[in-house]
Structures are given as structure tokens and as C-alpha cells.
Tab-separated table of C-alpha atoms and ligand atoms in Angstrom:
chain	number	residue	atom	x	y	z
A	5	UNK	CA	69.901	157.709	96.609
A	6	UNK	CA	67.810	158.455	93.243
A	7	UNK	CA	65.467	160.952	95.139
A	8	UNK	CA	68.591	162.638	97.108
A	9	UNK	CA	70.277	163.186	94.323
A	10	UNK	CA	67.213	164.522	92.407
A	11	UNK	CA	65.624	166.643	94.851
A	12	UNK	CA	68.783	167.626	96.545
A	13	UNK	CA	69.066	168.467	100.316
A	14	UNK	CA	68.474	171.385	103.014
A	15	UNK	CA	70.814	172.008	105.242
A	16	UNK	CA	70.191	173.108	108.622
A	17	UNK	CA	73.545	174.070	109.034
A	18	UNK	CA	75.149	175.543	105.489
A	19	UNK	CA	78.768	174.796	106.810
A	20	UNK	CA	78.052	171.328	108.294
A	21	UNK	CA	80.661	168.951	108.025
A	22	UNK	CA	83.570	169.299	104.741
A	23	UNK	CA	83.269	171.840	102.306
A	24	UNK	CA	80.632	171.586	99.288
A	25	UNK	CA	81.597	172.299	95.753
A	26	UNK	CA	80.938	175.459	94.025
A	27	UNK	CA	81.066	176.248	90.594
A	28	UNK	CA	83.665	174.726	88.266
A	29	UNK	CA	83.767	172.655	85.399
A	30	UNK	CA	80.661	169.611	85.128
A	31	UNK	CA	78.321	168.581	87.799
A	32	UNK	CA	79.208	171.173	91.079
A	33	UNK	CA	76.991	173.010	93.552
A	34	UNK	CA	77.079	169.351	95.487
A	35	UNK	CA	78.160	168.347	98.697
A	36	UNK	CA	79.871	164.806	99.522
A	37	UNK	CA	78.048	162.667	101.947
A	38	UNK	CA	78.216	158.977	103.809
A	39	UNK	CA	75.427	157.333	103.860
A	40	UNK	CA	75.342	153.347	104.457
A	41	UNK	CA	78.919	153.039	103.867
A	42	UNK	CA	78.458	154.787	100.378
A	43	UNK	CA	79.690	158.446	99.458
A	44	UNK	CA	77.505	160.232	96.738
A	45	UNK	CA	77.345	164.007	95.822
A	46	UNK	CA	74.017	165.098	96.594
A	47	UNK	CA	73.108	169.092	95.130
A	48	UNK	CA	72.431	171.583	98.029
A	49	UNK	CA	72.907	175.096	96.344
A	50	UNK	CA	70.404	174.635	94.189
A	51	UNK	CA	67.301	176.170	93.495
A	52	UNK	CA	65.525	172.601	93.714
A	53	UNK	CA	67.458	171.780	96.610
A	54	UNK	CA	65.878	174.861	98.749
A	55	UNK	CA	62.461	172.865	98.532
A	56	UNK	CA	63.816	169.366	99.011
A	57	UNK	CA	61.739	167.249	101.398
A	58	UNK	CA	65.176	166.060	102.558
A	59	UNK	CA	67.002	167.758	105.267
A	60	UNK	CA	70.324	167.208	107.089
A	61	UNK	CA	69.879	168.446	110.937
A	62	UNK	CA	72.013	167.205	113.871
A	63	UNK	CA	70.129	165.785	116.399
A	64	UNK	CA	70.273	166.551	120.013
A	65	UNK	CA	72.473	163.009	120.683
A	66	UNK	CA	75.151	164.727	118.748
A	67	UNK	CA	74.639	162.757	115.749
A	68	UNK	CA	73.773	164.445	112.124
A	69	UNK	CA	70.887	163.047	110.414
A	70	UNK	CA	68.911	163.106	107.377
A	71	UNK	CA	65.122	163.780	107.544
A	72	UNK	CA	62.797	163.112	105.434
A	73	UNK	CA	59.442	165.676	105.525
A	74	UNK	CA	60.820	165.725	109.549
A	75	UNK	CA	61.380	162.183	110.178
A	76	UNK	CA	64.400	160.558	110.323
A	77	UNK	CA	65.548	158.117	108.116
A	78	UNK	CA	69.251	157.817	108.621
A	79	UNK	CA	72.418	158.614	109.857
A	80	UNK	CA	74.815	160.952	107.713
A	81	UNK	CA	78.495	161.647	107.882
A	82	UNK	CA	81.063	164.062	105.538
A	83	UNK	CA	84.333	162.730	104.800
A	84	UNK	CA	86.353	165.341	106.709
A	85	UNK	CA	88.541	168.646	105.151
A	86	UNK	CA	90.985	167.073	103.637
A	87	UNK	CA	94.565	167.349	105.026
A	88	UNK	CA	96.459	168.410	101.569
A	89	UNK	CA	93.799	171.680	101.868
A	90	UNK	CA	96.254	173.309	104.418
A	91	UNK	CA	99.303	173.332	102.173
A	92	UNK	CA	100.404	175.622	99.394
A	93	UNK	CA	102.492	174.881	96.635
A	94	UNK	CA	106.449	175.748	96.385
A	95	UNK	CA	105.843	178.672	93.817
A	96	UNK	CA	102.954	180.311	96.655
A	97	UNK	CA	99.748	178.953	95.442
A	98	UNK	CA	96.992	177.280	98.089
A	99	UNK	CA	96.382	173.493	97.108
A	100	UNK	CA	92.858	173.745	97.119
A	101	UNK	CA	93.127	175.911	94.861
A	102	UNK	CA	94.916	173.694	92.352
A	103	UNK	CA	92.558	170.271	92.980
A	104	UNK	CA	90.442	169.135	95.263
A	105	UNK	CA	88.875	166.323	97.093
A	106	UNK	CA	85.686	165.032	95.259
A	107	UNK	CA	83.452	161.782	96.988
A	108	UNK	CA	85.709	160.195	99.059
A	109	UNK	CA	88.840	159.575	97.795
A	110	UNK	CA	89.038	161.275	94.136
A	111	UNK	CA	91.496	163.851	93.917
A	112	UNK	CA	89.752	166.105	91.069
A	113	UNK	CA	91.651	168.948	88.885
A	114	UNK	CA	89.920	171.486	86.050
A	115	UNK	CA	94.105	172.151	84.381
A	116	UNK	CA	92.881	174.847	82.075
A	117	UNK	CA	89.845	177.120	84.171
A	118	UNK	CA	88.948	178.754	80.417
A	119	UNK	CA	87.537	177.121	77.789
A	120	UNK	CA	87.029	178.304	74.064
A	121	UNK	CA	83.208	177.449	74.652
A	122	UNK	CA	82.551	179.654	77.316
A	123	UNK	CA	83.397	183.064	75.649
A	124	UNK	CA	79.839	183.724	75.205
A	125	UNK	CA	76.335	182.379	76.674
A	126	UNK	CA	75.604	181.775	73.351
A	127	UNK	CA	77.850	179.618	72.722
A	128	UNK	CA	78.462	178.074	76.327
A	129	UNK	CA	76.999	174.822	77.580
A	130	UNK	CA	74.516	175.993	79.446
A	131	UNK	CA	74.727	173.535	82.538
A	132	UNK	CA	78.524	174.397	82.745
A	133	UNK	CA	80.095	177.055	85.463
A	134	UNK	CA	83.717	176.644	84.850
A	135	UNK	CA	84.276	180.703	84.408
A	136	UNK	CA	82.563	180.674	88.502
A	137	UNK	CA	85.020	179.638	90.454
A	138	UNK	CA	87.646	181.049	88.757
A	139	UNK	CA	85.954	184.770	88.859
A	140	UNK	CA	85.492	183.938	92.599
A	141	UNK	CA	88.982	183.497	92.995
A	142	UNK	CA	88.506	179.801	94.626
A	143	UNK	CA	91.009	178.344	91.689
A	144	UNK	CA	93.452	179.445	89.189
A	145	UNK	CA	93.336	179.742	85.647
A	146	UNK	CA	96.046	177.165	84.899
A	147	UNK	CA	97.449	174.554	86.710
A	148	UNK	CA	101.375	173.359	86.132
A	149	UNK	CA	101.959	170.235	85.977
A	150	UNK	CA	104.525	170.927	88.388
A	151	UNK	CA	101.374	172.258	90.852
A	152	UNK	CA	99.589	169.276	89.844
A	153	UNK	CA	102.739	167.114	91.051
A	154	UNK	CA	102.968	168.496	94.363
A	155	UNK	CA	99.592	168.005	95.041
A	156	UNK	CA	98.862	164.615	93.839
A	157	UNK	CA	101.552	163.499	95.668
A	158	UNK	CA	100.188	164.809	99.235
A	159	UNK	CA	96.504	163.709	98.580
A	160	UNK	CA	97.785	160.308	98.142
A	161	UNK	CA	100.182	160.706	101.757
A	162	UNK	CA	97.735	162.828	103.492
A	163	UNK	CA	94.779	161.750	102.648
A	164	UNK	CA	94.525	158.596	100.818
A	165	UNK	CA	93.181	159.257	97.191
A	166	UNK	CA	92.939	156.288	95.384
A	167	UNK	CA	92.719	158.138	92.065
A	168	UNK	CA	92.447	161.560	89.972
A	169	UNK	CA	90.578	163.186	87.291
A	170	UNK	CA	91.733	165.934	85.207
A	171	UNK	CA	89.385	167.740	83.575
A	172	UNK	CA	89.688	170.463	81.300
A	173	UNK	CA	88.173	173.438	79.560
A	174	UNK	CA	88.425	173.036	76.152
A	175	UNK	CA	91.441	175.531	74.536
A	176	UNK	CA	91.358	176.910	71.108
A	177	UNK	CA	93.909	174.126	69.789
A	178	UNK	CA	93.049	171.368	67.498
A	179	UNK	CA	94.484	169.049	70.235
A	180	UNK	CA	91.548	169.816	72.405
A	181	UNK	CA	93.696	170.190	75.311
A	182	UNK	CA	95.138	166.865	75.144
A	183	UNK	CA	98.463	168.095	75.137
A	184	UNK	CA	97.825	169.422	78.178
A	185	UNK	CA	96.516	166.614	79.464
A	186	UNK	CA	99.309	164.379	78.723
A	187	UNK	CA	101.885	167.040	80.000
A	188	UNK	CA	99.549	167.218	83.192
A	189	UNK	CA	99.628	163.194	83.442
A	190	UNK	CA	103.523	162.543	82.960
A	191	UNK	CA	104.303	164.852	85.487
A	192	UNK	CA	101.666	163.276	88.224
A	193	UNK	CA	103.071	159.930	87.852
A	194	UNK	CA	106.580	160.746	87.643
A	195	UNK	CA	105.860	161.941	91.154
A	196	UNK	CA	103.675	159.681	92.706
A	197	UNK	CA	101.281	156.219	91.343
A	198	UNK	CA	98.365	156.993	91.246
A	199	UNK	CA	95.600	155.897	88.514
A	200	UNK	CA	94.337	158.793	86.139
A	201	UNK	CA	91.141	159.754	83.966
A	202	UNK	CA	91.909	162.243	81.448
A	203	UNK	CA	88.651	164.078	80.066
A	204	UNK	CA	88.687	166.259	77.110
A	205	UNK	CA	86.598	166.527	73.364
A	206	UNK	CA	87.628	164.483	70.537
A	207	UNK	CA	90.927	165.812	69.173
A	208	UNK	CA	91.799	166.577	65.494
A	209	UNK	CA	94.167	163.341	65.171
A	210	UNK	CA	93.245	160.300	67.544
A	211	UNK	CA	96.855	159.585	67.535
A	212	UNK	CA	96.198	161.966	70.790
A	213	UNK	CA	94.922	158.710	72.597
A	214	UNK	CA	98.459	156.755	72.559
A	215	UNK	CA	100.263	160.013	73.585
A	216	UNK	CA	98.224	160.359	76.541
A	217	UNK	CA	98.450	156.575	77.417
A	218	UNK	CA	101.982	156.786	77.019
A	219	UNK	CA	102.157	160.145	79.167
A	220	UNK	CA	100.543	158.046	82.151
A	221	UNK	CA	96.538	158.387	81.762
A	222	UNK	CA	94.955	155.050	82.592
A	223	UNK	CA	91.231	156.077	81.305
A	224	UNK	CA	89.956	158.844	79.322
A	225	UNK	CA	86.383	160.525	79.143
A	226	UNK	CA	84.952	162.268	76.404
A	227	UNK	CA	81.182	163.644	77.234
A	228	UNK	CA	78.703	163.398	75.732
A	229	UNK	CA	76.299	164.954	78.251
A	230	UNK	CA	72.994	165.296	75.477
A	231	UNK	CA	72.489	162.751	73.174
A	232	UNK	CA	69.664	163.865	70.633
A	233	UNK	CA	70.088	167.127	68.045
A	234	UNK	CA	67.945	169.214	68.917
A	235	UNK	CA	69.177	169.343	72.877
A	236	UNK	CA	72.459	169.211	71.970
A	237	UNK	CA	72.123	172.389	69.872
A	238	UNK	CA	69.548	173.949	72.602
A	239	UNK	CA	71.984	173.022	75.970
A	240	UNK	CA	75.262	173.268	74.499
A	241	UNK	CA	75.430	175.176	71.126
A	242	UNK	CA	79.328	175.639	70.690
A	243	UNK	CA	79.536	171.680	71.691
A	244	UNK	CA	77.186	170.761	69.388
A	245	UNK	CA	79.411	171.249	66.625
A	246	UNK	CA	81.305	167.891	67.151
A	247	UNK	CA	78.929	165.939	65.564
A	248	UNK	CA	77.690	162.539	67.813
A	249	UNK	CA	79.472	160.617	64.564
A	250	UNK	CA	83.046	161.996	65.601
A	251	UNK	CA	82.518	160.942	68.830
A	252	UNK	CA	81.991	157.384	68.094
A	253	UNK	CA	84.961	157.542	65.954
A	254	UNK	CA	87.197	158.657	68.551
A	255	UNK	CA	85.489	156.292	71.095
A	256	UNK	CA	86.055	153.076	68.533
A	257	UNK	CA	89.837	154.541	68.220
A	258	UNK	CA	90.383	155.185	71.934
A	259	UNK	CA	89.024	152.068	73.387
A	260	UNK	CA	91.524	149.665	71.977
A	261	UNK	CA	94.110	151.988	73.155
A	262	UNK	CA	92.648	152.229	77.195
A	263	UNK	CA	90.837	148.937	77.004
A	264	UNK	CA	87.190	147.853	77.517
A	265	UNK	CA	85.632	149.574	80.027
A	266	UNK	CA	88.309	152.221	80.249
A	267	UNK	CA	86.523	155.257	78.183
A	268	UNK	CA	83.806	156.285	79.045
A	269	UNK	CA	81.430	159.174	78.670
A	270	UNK	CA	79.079	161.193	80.915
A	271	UNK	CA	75.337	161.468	79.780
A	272	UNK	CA	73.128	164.277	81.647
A	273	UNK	CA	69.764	163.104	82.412
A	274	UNK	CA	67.022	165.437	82.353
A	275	UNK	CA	67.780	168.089	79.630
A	276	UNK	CA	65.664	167.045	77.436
A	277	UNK	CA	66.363	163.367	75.885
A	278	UNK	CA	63.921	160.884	76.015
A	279	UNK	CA	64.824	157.562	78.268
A	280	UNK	CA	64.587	155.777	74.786
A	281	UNK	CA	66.997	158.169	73.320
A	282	UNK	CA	69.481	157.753	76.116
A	283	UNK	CA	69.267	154.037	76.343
A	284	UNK	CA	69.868	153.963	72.390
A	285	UNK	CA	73.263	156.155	72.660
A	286	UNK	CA	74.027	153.695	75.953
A	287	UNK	CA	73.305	150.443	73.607
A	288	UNK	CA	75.618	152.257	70.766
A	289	UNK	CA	78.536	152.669	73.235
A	290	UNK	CA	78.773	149.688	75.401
A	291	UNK	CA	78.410	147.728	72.018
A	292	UNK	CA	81.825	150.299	71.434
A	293	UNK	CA	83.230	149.481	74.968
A	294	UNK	CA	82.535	152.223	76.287
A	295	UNK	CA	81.228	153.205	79.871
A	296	UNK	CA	78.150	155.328	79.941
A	297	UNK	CA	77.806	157.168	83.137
A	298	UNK	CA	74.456	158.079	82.999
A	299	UNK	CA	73.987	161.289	85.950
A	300	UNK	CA	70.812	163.593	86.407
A	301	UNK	CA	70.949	166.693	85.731
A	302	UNK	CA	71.968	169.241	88.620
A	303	UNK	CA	70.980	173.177	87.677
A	304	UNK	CA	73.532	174.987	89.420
A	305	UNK	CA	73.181	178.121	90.458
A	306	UNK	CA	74.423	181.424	88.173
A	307	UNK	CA	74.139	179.271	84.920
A	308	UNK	CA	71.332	179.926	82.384
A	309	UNK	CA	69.518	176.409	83.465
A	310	UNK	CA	69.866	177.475	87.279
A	311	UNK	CA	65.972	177.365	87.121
A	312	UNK	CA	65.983	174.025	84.901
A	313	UNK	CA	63.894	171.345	86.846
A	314	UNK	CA	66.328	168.586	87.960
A	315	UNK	CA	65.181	165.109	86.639
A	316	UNK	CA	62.571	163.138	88.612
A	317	UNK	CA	63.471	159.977	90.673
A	318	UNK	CA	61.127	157.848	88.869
A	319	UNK	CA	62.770	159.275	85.918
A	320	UNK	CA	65.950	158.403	87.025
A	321	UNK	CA	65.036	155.061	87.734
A	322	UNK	CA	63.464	154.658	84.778
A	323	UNK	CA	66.584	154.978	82.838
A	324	UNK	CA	69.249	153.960	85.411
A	325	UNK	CA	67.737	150.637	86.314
A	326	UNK	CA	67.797	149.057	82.290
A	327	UNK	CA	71.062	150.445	82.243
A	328	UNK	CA	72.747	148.660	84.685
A	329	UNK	CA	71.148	145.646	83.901
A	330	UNK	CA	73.257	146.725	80.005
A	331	UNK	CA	76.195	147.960	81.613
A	332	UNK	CA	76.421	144.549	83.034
A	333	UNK	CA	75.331	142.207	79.937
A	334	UNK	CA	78.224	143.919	78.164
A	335	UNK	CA	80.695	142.792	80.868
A	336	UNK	CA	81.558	145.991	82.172
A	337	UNK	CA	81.808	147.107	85.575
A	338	UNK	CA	82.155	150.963	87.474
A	339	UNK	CA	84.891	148.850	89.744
A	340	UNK	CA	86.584	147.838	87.188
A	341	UNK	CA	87.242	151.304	85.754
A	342	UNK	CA	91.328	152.225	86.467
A	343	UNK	CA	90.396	155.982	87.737
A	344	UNK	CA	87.826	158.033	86.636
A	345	UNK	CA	84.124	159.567	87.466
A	346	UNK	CA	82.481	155.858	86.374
A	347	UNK	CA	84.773	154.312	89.267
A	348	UNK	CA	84.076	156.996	91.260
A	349	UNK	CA	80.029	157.024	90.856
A	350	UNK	CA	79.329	159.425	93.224
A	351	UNK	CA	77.215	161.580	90.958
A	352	UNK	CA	74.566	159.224	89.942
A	353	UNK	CA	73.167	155.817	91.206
A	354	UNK	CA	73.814	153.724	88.258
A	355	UNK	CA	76.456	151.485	89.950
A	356	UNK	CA	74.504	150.967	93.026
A	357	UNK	CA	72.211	149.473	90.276
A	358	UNK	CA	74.692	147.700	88.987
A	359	UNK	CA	75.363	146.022	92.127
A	360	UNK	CA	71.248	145.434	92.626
A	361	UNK	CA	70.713	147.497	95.454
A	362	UNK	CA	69.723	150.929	93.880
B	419	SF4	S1	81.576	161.199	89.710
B	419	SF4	FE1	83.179	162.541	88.820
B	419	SF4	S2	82.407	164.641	89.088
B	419	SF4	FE2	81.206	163.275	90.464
B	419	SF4	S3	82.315	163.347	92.439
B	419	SF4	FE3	83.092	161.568	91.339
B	419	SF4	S4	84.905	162.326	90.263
B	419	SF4	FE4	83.722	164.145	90.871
């Protein structure tokens, strides 16, 4: 799984199975795929992907495989288009449009498609292609909560999510978009119960963390995604302004509002930090309660690091293995996360390391 994800696979046939994720906000240019039982993004519009030794070609049986260098090493499947993907919303708008289906059973929403930060490549995160899809015309700009309703409630009946993220880019308000968020929440679970990760910045006035509790988020995320100074300021300039010291202080307030275990952050892998310098940051925020979902880096195509080397497996392993061996001696657990991309764990490996089989 550490080598799929970092060297990303061919495909013999680009429109196998469901639908692969362009652009957007975080990790994208993936596709979902079952493999033992398990459903993990693996890249496969990416540069790095094109020269993968891994390669997904159906074989003349009928069944799909994965090969690797031409031999086969295992049977694949795609959780199917979802159902929800055919409807459109009351007031005309396609509901793939508004959220879609992420691993196997994450319903997954960007609510605001702009984001203060990505106004200019010099001040963008570099890794980050939220303004894509939304110039491609594969999502809208803003997302009602009333949209967001309608939706959640026919990914649950449809197709069985389990849980959602909502995402955002990051508006010019002090609040970060958490008023957003919370607007976005209360509306989802008014209309159907289903658990909810919330991901924004730090906000001006942590008081933001009870509002959204109260508003129906379960979890929160607030991302890190470089840990040292000097990448920080080189990968995501605008970003880099929080300082790393505001968010620990929002982590230490929001964690005894969403519990232990029930914030957590997202750490890229392969920008730059040093293992050491990740495991530090992991050590400072489990010691916080806080979940660090450590993923490697994915260069997607049309951003400035589209020709950025994605992280090695041994790499990967390097960091991901110690980790879960922390993530555990702190007492926390990706299943034990309400909703979120930690529960979810489809972009990296750490919690099949967690569970010793990585
Ligand atoms: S880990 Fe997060 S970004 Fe990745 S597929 Fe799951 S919900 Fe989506």
C-alpha cells in the first residue's frame, strides 16, 4: 500500500471502474480502489504515476488486476458510481457537483470552491488545486447548506455513507470559514444523522469550536500539511502566516471541546521535512490529543509542484511505521475517530500500521 500510494498507478484503461478525482481542495488526482478488503486512494494523473511499475489491466478471465513490472500480484475492484451522482438538487444543480463520494463510504464536500489563499501563486499553497475543478466547471463555487442537505441525505439512502467531510477554502473573514461550516453542519443533521469532520484554519476567537460542536460537527481538522519554517514558507507562503504556535493553541482549545482523538490534523510527507521533524510535530500533538494523519505527498497535475517527486516508500515507512506505534501509545485510534479523513485513512497507510499489517 506504501509503494501504491507513492509511485501511483497506470491504467490500462483511463475510465476503468468509478470515477477518479480531479482537482479540488487537498490530496486529488487519485482514484479509489479495493484491494484485500481495504479501499485506499492511490494517484493516477500524476506525472509519477505515468512511470509507476504498477499497472491496473483486466485480464482475459474478466477480472481487473494489478501488475506489478507485468506480473500479477492481486485482484482489484472500484467501489461503483455512486447512486446519489444521478440526481440534481431542487434549485437545478447536479449532486456531484455539490459532494462527492471519496474511499468507500465518505461523502466529501469543498462548501466554499475560493479561498483567500489562492488569489495568487505567490501566495497559494502550492500542492493545492481548489481553483481546478471549479474553472472546469465539475463543482460550484458555493454550496448551500440547503444543497448540502439534500445530498447528505441521499448518500446516506442511496449509497450508504457512513460519514462526511466538509472542507473549505479559506474566506477573507476572521472566522476562517467556520461560520460556514457550522451553518453547513446544522443544516446536514437537521436532515439526516450522519457523523461530520469540519476542516478549516484556526479562527480569530476559538469560541468558534463550541459553535460548530453545537451546530452538529463531531470532529474538526485543522492542517498542518508542513511542519518546519522554511517549507512552510517555501510550499505554502500565504499559510505560513499562522504561525505553528497558533495552531497548538487552537488544537489545546479545540480538543477538550471534540474530545481526544477527535481533532486532528493532516501532515504532507515529502515536501521537504525531515522524518525527525515530522515525528517531533506528531509527538507535540498526540501529547495535545490530537490525531496526526501523516499522508505522502501527491503532485497533482496543473499545480506548481506537479513535477515535485512524490515521497519514497521506504520514506514513507520510515515515518509511518514509528508513528503508529505513537499514535497507539497515546491511546488513540483512526476507528475511533467520529467522521473525518483519520477514520477514513484512505490517503495514507498509517492505520494499516496501526493495526500491524502495513
Ligand atoms: S482520507 Fe480524506 S481526503 Fe482522503 S479519501 Fe478519505 S476523506 Fe477523502
Amino acid at each position: 500500500m506504501t509503494e501504491l500510494q507513492s509511485y501511483g498507478v497506470r491504467l490500462a484503461d483511463p475510465d476503468a471502474g468509478a470515477q477518479s478525482r480531479r482537482g479540488g481542495a487537498g490530496p486529488s488526482d487519485h482514484k479509489a480502489m479495493t484491494l484485500d478488503g481495504m479501499t485506499i486512494m492511490v494517484p493516477v494523473h500524476t506525472a509519477p504515476a505515468a512511470q509507476s511499475p504498477f499497472e491496473i489491466a483486466q485480464v482475459p478471465s474478466g477480472a481487473t488486476r494489478i501488475l506489478r513490472d507485468g506480473l500479477p500480484l492481486a485482484e482489484v475492484s472500484f467501489p461503483r458510481r455512486p447512486r446519489f451522482y444521478d440526481l440534481v438538487s431542487t434549485d437545478g444543480v447536479p449532486y456531484w457537483k455539490i459532494a462527492t463520494l471519496h474511499g468507500r463510504d465518505v461523502l466529501a464536500t469543498t462548501v466554499l470552491q475560493e479561498c483567500v489563499r489562492y488569489q495568487s501563486r505567490a501566495k497559494t499553497c502550492q500542492f493545492c488545486a481548489i481553483g481546478q475543478s471549479l474553472a472546469a466547471g465539475r463543482t460550484i463555487a458555493r454550496k448551500t447548506p440547503q444543497q448540502l442537505a439534500e445530498v447528505a441525505k441521499a448518500a446516506v439512502a442511496l449509497d450508504g455513507v457512513t460519514h462526511m467531510v466538509m472542507t473549505t477554502g479559506t474566506p477573507p473573514g476572521k472566522d476562517r470559514g467556520c461560520a460556514v461550516l457550522a451553518e453547513s453542519a446544522a443544516a446536514v443533521k437537521a436532515a439526516v444523522d450522519l457523523p461530520i469532520q469540519v476542516q478549516c484554519e484556526p479562527p480569530d476567537d476559538d469560541a468558534w469550536f463550541a459553535r460548530m460542536k453545537e451546530a452538529g460537527a463531531d470532529s474538526l481538522g485543522m492542517h498542518l500539511e508542513a511542519v518546519t519554517p522554511e517549507v512552510r514558507a517555501r510550499i505554502m507562503p500565504g499559510k505560513a502566516q499562522v504561525p505553528i504556535e497558533r495552531y497548538l493553541s487552537a488544537f489545546e482549545a479545540a480538543v477538550p471541546v471534540f474530545g481526544k482523538g477527535q481533532v486532528s490534523t493532516y501532515i504532507l510527507a515529502g515536501l521537504g521535512d525531515t522524518r525527525e521533524a515530522i515525528l517531533a510535530m506528531c509527538e507535540a500533538l498526540l501529547a495535545r490529543g490530537v490525531y496526526p494523519f501523516v499522508v505522502p505527498f501527491v503532485p497533482i497535475s496543473g499545480t506548481p509542484l506537479e513535477h515535485h517527486p512524490a515521497p519514497q516508500p521506504a520514506f514513507m515507512k520510515s515515518v509511518l511505521q514509528p508513528l503508529a506505534d505513537m499514535v497507539r501509545a497515546a491511546g488513540l485510534r483512526a476507528t475511533d475517530i467520529k467522521a473525518g479523513c483519520g477514520k477514513c485513512g484512505a490517503c495514507s497507510a498509517l492505520s494499516t500500521y496501526e493495526r500491524g499489517i502495513g
